[in-house]
mmCIF file of C-alpha atoms in Angstrom:
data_model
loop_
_atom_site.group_PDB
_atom_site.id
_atom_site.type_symbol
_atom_site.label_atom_id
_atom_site.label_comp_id
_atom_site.label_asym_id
_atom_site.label_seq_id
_atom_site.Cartn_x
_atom_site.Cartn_y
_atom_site.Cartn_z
ATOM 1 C CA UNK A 503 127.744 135.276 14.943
ATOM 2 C CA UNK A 504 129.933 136.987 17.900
ATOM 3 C CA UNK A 505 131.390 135.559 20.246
ATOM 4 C CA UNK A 506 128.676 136.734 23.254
ATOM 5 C CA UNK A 507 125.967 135.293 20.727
ATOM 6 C CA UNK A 508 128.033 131.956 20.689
ATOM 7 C CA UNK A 509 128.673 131.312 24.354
ATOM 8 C CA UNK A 510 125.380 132.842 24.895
ATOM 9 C CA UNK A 511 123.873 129.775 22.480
ATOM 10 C CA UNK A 512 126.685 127.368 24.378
ATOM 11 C CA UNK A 513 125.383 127.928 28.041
ATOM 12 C CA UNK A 514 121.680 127.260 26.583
ATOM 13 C CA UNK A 515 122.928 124.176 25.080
ATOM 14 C CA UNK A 516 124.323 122.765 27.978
ATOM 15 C CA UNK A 517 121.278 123.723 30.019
ATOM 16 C CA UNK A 518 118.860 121.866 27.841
ATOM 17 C CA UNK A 519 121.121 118.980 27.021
ATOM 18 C CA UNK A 520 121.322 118.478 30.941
ATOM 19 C CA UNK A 521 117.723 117.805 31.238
ATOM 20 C CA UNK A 522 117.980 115.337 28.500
ATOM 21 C CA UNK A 523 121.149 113.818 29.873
ATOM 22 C CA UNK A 524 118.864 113.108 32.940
ATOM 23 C CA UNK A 525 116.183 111.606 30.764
ATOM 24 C CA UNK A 526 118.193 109.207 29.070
ATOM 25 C CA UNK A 527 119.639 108.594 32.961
ATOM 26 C CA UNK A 528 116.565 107.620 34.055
ATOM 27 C CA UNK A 529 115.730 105.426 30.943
ATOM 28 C CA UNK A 530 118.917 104.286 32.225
ATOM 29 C CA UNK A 531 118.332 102.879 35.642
ATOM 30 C CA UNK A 532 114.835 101.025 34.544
ATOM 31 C CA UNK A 533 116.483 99.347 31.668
ATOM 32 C CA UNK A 534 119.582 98.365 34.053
ATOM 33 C CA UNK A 535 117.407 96.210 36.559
ATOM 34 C CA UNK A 536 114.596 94.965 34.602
ATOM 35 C CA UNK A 537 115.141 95.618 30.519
ATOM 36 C CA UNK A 538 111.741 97.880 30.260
ATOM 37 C CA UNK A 539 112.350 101.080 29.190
ATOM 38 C CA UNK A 540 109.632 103.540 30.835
ATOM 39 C CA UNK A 541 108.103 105.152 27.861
ATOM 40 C CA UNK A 542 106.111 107.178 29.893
ATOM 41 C CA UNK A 543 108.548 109.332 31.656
ATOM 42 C CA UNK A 544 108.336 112.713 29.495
ATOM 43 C CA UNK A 545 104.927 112.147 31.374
ATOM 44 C CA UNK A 546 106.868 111.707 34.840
ATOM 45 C CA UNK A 547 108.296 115.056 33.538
ATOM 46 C CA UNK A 548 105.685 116.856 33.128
ATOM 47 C CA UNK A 549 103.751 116.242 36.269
ATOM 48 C CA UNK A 550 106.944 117.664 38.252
ATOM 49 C CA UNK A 551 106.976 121.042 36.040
ATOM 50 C CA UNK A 552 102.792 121.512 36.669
ATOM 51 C CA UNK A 553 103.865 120.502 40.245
ATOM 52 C CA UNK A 554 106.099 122.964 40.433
ATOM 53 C CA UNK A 555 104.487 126.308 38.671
ATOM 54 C CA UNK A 556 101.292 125.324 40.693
ATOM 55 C CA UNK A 557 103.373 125.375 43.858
ATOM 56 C CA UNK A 558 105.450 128.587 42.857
ATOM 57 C CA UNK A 559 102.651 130.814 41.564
ATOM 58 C CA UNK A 560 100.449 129.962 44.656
ATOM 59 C CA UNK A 561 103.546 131.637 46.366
ATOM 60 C CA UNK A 562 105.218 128.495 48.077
ATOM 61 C CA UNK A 563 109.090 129.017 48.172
ATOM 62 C CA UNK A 564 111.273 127.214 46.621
ATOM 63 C CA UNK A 565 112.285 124.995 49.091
ATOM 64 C CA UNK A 566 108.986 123.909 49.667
ATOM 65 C CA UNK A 567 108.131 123.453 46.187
ATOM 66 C CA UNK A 568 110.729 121.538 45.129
ATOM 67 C CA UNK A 569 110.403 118.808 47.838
ATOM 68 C CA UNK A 570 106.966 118.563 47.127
ATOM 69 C CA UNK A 571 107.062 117.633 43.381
ATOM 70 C CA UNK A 572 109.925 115.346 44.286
ATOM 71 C CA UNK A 573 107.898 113.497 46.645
ATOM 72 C CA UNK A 574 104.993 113.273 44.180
ATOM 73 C CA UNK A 575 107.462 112.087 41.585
ATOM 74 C CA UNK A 576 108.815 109.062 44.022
ATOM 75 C CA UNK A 577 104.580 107.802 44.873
ATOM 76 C CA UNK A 578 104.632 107.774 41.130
ATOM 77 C CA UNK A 579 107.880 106.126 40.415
ATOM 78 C CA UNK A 580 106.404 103.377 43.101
ATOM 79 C CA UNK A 581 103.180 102.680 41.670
ATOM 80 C CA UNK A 582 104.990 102.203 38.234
ATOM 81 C CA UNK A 583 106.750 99.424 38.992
ATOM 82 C CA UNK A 584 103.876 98.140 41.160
ATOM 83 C CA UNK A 585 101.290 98.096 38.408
ATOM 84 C CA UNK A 586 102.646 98.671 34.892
ATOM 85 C CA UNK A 587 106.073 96.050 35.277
ATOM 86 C CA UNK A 588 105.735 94.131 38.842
ATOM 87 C CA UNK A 589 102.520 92.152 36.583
ATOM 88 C CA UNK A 590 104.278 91.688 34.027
ATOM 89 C CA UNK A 591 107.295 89.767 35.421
ATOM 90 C CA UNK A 592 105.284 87.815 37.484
ATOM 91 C CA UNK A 593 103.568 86.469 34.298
ATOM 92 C CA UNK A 594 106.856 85.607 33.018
ATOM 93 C CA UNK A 595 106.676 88.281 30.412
ATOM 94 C CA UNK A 596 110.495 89.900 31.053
ATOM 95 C CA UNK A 597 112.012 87.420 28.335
ATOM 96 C CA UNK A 598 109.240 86.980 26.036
ATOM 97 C CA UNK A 599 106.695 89.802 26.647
ATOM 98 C CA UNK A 600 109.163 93.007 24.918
ATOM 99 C CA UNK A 601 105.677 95.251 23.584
ATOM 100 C CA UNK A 602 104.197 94.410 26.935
ATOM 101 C CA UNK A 603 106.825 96.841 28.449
ATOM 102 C CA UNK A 604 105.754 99.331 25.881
ATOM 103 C CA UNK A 605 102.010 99.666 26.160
ATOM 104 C CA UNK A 606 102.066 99.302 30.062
ATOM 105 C CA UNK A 607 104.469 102.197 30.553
ATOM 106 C CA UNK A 608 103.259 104.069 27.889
ATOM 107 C CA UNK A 609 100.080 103.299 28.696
ATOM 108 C CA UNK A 610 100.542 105.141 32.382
ATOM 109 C CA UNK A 611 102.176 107.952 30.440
ATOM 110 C CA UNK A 612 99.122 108.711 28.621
ATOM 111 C CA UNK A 613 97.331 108.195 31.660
ATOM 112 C CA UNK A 614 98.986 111.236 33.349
ATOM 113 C CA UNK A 615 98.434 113.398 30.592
ATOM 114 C CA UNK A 616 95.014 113.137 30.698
ATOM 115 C CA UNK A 617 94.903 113.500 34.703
ATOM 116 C CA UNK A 618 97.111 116.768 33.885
ATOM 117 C CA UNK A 619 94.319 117.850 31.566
ATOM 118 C CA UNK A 620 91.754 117.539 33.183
ATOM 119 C CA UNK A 621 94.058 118.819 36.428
ATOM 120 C CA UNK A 622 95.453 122.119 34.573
ATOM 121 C CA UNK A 623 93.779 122.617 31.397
ATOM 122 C CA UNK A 624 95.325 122.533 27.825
ATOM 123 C CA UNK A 625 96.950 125.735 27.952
ATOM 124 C CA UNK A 626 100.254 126.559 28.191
ATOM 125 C CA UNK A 627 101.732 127.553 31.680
ATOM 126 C CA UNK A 628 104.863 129.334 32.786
ATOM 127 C CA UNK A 629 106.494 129.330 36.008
ATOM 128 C CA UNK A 630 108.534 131.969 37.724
ATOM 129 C CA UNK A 631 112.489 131.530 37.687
ATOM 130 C CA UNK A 632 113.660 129.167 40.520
ATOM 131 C CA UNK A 633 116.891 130.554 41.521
ATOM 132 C CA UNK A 634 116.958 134.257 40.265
ATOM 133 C CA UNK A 635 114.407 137.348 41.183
ATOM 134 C CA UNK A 636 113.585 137.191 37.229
ATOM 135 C CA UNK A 637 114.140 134.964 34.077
ATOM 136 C CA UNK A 638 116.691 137.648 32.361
ATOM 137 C CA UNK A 639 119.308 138.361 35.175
ATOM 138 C CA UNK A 640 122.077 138.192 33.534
ATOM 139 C CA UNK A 641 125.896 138.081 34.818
ATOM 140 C CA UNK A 642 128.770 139.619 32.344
ATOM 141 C CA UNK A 643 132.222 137.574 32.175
ATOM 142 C CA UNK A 644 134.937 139.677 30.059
ATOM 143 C CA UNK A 645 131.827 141.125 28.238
ATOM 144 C CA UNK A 646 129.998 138.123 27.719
ATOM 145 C CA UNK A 647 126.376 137.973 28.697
ATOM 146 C CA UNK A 648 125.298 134.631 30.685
ATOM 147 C CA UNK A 649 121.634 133.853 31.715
ATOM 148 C CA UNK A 650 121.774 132.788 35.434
ATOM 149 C CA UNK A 651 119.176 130.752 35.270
ATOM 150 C CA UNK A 652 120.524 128.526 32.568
ATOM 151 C CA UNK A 653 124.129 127.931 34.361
ATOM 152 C CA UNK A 654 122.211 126.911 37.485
ATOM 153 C CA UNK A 655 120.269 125.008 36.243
ATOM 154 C CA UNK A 656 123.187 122.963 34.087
ATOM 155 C CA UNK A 657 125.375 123.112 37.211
ATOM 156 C CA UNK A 658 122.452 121.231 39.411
ATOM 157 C CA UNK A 659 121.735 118.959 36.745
ATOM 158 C CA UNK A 660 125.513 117.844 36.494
ATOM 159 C CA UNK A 661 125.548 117.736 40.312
ATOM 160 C CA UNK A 662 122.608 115.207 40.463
ATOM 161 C CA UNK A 663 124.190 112.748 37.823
ATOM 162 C CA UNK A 664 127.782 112.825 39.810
ATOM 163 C CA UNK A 665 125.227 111.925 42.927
ATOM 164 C CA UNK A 666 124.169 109.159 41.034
ATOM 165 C CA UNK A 667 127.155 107.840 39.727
ATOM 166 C CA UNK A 668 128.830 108.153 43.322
ATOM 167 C CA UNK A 669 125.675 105.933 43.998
ATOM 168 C CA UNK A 670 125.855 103.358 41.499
ATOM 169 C CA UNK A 671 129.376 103.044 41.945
ATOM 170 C CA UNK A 672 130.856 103.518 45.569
ATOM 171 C CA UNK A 673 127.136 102.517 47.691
ATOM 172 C CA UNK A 674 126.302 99.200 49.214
ATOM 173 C CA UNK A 675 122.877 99.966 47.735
ATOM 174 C CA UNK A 676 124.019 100.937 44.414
ATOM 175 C CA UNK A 677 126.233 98.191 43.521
ATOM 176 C CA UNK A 678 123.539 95.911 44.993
ATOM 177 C CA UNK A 679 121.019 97.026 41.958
ATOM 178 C CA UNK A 680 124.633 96.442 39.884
ATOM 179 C CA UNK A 681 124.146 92.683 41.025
ATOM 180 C CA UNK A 682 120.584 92.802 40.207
ATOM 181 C CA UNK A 683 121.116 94.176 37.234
ATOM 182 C CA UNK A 684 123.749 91.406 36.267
ATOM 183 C CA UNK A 685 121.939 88.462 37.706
ATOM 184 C CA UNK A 686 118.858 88.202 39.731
ATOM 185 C CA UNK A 687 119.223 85.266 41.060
ATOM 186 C CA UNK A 688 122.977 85.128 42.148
ATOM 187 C CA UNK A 689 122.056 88.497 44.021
ATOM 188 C CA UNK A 690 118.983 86.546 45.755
ATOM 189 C CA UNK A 691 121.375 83.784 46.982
ATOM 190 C CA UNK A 692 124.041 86.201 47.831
ATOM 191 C CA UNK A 693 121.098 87.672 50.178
ATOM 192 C CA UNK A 694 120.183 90.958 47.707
ATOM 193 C CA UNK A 695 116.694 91.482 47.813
ATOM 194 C CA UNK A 696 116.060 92.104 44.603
ATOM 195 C CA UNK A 697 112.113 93.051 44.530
ATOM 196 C CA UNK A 698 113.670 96.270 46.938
ATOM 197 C CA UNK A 699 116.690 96.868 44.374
ATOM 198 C CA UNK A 700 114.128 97.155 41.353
ATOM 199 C CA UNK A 701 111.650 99.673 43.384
ATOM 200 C CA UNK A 702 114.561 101.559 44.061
ATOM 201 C CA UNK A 703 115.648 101.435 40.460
ATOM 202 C CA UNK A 704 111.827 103.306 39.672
ATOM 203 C CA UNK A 705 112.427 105.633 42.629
ATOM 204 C CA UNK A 706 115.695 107.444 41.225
ATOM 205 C CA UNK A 707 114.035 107.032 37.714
ATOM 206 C CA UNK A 708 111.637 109.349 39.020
ATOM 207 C CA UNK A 709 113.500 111.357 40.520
ATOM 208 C CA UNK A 710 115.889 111.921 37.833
ATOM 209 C CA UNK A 711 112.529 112.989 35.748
ATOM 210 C CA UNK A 712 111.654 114.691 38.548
ATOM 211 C CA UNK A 713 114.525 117.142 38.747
ATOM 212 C CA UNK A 714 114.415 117.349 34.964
ATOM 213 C CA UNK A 715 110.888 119.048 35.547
ATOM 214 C CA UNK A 716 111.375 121.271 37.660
ATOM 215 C CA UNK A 717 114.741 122.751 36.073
ATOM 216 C CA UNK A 718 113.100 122.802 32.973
ATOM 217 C CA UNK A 719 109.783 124.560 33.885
ATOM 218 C CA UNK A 720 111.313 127.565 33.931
ATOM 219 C CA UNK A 721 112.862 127.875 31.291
ATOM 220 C CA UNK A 722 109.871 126.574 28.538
ATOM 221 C CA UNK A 723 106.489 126.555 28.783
ATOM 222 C CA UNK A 724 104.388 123.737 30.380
ATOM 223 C CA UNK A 725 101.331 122.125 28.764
ATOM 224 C CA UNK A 726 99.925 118.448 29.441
ATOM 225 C CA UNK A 727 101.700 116.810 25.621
ATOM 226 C CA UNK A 728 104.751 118.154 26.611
ATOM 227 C CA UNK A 729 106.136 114.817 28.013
ATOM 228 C CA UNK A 730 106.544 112.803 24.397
ATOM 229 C CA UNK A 731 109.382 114.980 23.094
ATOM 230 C CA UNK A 732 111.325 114.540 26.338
ATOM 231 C CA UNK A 733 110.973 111.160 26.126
ATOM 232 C CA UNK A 734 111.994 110.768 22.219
ATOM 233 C CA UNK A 735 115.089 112.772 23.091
ATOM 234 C CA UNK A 736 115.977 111.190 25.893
ATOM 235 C CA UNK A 737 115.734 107.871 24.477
ATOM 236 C CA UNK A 738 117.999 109.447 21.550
ATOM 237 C CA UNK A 739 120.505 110.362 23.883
ATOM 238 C CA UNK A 740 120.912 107.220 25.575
ATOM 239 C CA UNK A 741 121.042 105.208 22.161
ATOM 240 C CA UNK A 742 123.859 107.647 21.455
ATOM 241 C CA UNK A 743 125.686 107.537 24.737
ATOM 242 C CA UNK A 744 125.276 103.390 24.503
ATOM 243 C CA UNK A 745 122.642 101.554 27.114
ATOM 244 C CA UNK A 746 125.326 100.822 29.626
ATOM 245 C CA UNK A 747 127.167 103.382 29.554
ATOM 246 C CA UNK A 748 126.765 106.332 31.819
ATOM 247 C CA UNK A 749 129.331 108.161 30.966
ATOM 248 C CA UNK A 750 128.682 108.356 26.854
ATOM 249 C CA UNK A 751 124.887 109.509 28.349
ATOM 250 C CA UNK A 752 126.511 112.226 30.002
ATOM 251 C CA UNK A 753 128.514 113.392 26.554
ATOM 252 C CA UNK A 754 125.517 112.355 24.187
ATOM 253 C CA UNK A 755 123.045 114.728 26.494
ATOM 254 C CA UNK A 756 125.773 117.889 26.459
ATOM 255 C CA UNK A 757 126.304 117.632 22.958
ATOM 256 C CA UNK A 758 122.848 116.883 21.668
ATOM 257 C CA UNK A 759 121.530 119.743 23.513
ATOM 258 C CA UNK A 760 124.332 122.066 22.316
ATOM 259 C CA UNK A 761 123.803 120.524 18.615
ATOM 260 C CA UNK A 762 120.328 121.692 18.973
ATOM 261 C CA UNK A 763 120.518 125.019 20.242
ATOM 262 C CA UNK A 764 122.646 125.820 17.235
ATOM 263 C CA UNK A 765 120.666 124.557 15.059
ATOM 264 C CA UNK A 766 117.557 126.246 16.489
ATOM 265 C CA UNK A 767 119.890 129.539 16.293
ATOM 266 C CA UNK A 768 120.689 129.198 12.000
ATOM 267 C CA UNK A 769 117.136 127.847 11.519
ATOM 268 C CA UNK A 770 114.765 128.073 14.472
ATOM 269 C CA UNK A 771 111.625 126.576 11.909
ATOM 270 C CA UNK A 772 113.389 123.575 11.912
ATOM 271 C CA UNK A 773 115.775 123.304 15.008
ATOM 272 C CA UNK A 774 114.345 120.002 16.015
ATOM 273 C CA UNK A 775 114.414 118.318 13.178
ATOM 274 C CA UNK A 776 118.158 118.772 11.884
ATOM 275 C CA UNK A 777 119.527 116.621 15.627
ATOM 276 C CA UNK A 778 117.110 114.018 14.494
ATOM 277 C CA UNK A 779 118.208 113.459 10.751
ATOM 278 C CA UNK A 780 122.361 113.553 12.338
ATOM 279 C CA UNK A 781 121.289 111.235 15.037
ATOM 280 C CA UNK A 782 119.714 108.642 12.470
ATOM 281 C CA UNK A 783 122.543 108.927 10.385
ATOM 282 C CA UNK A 784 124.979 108.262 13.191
ATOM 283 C CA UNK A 785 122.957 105.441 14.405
ATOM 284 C CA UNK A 786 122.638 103.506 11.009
ATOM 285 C CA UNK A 787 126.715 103.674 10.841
ATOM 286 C CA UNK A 788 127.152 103.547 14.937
ATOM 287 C CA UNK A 789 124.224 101.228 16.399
ATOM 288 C CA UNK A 790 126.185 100.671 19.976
ATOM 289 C CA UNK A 791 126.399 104.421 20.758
ATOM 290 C CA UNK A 792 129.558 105.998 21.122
ATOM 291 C CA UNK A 793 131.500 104.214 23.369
ATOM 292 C CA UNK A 794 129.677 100.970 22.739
ATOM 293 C CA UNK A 795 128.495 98.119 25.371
ATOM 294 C CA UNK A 796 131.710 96.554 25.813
ATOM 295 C CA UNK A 797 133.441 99.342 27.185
ATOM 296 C CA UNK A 798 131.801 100.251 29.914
ATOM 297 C CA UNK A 799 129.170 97.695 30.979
ATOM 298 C CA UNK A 800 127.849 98.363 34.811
ATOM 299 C CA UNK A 801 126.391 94.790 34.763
#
């Protein structure tokens, strides 16, 4: 392997494992203010990548496009919490009812795919580059050979989570879901509505999907079952980075995606697989994640 092969495989590493590392983000948020994990949001993915090659190919410019599948994402985000958890909770399933979570939010994920069926077909689709006249523009550093693309897109992707965490962390608004997230009713008597800090919890889970769509769309191709493997490796990032801890997300996504471009690059038959096998290994000696709850706790 040289070394422009190497970088070359780095850079598309880091690209991919930012659009997991906003996966397990938005898995993330949910679980932070109401313990459901949305198993549907590979789904919430997918819907902003069709969004977005539907948009781009009908010749709508970028900054129209990516608005628009944004916006979609947050009416989606919305109705989530409104029918598939807002039920639940009011049933007094959040302690007791754990599968419920499950089949409601899975069952809206499957519900999508079949809308983006019947919407788009089951063929593959591929939309143009977002941020470069064509997918292969390439820019040469001291002779090494970088897709543009793929450092945009990793560059945007780390710029959204830093929004985020700047949210979470130095808002009114964001430490108000931190209070939420802690204890619901403390934040109700300290005057927190809580209902509003839970939709808004769904809304930047969507978005973070969102944005994970449409950087990835151009860069793979997008078919209605694409969802469940985003979802499966975002959920394997954030059991690696630990489930309150952002910033082991952030390192679990980078280096899960860079894991698996490598191994994709010595075997590409079974690229996907190899991650998986390390990452149950890991788990079965490391079940808190690599940091581990008590380090970093938001709550």
């Amino acid at each position: 392997m040289s070394l422009s092969d190497f970088v070359q495989i780095l850079v598309t590493g880091l690209a991919m494992g930012s659009i997991y590392m906003l996966m397990a983000n938005g898995l993330f948020m949910t679980h932070l203010t109401t313990g459901a994990l949305n198993f549907g949001q590979g789904d919430f993915l997918m819907i902003a990548a069709f969004v977005t090659v539907s948009l781009l190919t009908a010749g709508a410019p970028t900054f129209v496009a990516l608005p628009a599948a944004l916006l979609v994402l947050v009416v989606l985000g919305v109705l989530l919490e409104r029918v598939a958890i807002r039920p639940l909770e009011r049933q007094g399933a959040r302690d007791s009812g754990i599968l419920a979570w499950i089949l409601t939010t899975a069952g809206f994920g499957l519900i999508l795919e079949n809308v983006a069926t019947l919407a788009w077909g089951k063929s593959s689709h591929y939309a143009p580059p977002l941020f470069t006249s064509r997918k292969e523009n390439v820019i040469s550093v001291f002779g090494v050979g970088f897709f543009v693309e793929e450092l945009v897109i990793a560059g945007i992707a780390l710029a959204v989570i830093a929004a985020l965490y700047w949210f979470l962390y130095r808002t009114r608004s964001g430490k108000a879901i931190a209070a939420v997230a802690f204890n619901r009713d403390a934040a109700a008597l300290l005057g927190i509505d809580v209902r509003g800090a839970i939709v808004a919890s769904y809304v930047i889970m969507a978005l973070l999907a969102g944005t994970a769509g449409m950087l990835v769309a151009p860069i793979t191709s997008v078919q209605a079952h694409m969802g469940l493997i985003y979802t499966l490796k975002g959920f394997v990032v954030l059991n690696i980075g630990g489930f309150t801890n952002p910033l082991g997300i952030l390192v679990a996504g980078l280096v899960f995606g860079v894991a698996e471009a490598f191994c994709n690059y010595f075997d590409s038959a079974f690229g996907d697989l190899y991650p998986f096998i390390f990452i149950i290994a890991f788990l079965a000696i490391r079940p808190t994640g690599l940091f581990g709850e008590a380090k970093a706790d938001v709550r």
